[in-house]
């Protein structure tokens, strides 16, 4: 047994005491075997110290998806996170080589301690929300999931941010033609493509960590889009083009994802939602030639072409190439291209003002800033190497597996997500 401190972000809307109005932090000391989970620590807190602590859970085995929270700033499942590891991570984040917790005998007689600081949200240099300079090393910070309204303590309202969006993607099979006399039979290999998205347990950890959703709460989001791929990739579904068209032409649809990898890090089941979103995009833009309302496909292509050719991003060419690709596009721009370019002007001006785009003279096409040494050459080499490895990565990046990709090893979700994450 070891002792641990859980610093929990609390919110008790029914509270009448002044110090409990709004959100506040409260610390609790618990004693547990290090191999038990943070959820076990929270349940011990509720049972022994404060029966008003609200936490949602059911299976305690990473199956039901109920116990999503943030631990040390990372969205995850409380029941899948060992408390000893969480304390070690907390110590690492606070920059200390300190012990994981304290020995059981060091626990003060009152094992529940209010940390003070009602309504405060401190951010330490390690970037973990809730950690404060005076916190002892190894304090595990537990918060409700992000991007969702908090109902009470660690319980969030997943209806508007998760379930509503989940229903938005029509998460059921829409088969073509008359139903068969018995079940729909498909070869097992043809389901390999959707194995990863089938593994989702709807915990919302990816939604909680999604950076695009922070900027645009209407973004359909990683969990719902991963589920959309589950049916787009199902050989029995008869509405593939319609589904892709719908998701591409929703201004808050699949092109809202900024490839930040956060959902891949957060997902406890190896679903890798970002990869599923990339596969939706490839299918829509390349195979079904769907041009989306946000010009996302053309922008992505222009971005890749630009860096591949120059070894760095030439902002002066990016917008024009996105809206008016190629020589023909520039000589005879479509009305939609001119309109799109004009609409992008405020973004370009903002980019110049914030320094994201380079100084005005360097925005002249061809007068592009050169990186020191042969940095641009190295980037071009990376592109060539990536192109050579493309077949290997096809299965989970663009959904076109070669024969070797259908091996059991390639199908295993967790290993695949790691491979994809390094791509
Ligand atoms: S990769 Fe895309 S969907 Fe995933 S968290 Fe980042 S922005 Fe959201
Ligand atoms: S994709 Fe992963 S993180 Fe997102 S809801 Fe499903 S299981 Fe949870
Ligand atoms: S309690 Fe079911 S996933 Fe954690």
CSV table of C-alpha atoms and ligand atoms in Angstrom, one decimal, residues 147 205-214 219-223 225 254 256-266 272-275 277-278 281, ligand 1:
chain,number,residue,atom,x,y,z
A,147,UNK,CA,-15.1,20.7,-24.3
A,205,UNK,CA,-11.8,11.2,-24.2
A,206,UNK,CA,-10.9,12.2,-27.8
A,207,UNK,CA,-13.7,14.8,-27.8
A,208,UNK,CA,-12.3,16.2,-24.5
A,209,UNK,CA,-8.9,16.6,-25.9
A,210,UNK,CA,-9.8,17.9,-29.4
A,211,UNK,CA,-8.1,21.3,-30.1
A,212,UNK,CA,-10.3,22.0,-33.1
A,213,UNK,CA,-13.4,21.6,-31.0
A,214,UNK,CA,-12.1,24.1,-28.5
A,219,UNK,CA,-17.0,20.7,-35.2
A,220,UNK,CA,-18.5,17.2,-35.6
A,221,UNK,CA,-15.5,15.9,-33.7
A,222,UNK,CA,-13.2,12.9,-33.6
A,223,UNK,CA,-15.5,10.3,-32.0
A,225,UNK,CA,-16.2,11.0,-37.4
A,254,UNK,CA,-14.1,16.5,-41.6
A,256,UNK,CA,-12.2,21.1,-39.5
A,257,UNK,CA,-9.6,18.6,-38.1
A,258,UNK,CA,-6.1,20.2,-37.9
A,259,UNK,CA,-4.2,16.9,-37.5
A,260,UNK,CA,-3.0,17.7,-34.0
A,261,UNK,CA,-2.8,14.0,-32.9
A,262,UNK,CA,-4.4,14.8,-29.6
A,263,UNK,CA,-7.3,12.4,-30.1
A,264,UNK,CA,-4.8,9.6,-30.9
A,265,UNK,CA,-2.9,10.2,-27.7
A,266,UNK,CA,-6.2,10.3,-25.6
A,272,UNK,CA,-6.9,6.7,-33.6
A,273,UNK,CA,-9.8,8.9,-34.7
A,274,UNK,CA,-7.6,11.3,-36.6
A,275,UNK,CA,-6.5,8.5,-38.9
A,277,UNK,CA,-10.8,11.3,-40.5
A,278,UNK,CA,-7.8,11.3,-42.9
A,281,UNK,CA,-10.9,12.8,-46.6
B,1,LIG,S1,-6.5,15.3,-34.8
B,1,LIG,FE1,-8.3,16.4,-35.5
B,1,LIG,S2,-10.0,15.4,-34.5
B,1,LIG,FE2,-8.1,14.7,-33.5
B,1,LIG,S3,-8.0,16.1,-31.7
B,1,LIG,FE3,-6.8,17.0,-33.3
B,1,LIG,S4,-8.2,18.4,-34.4
B,1,LIG,FE4,-9.4,17.0,-33.1
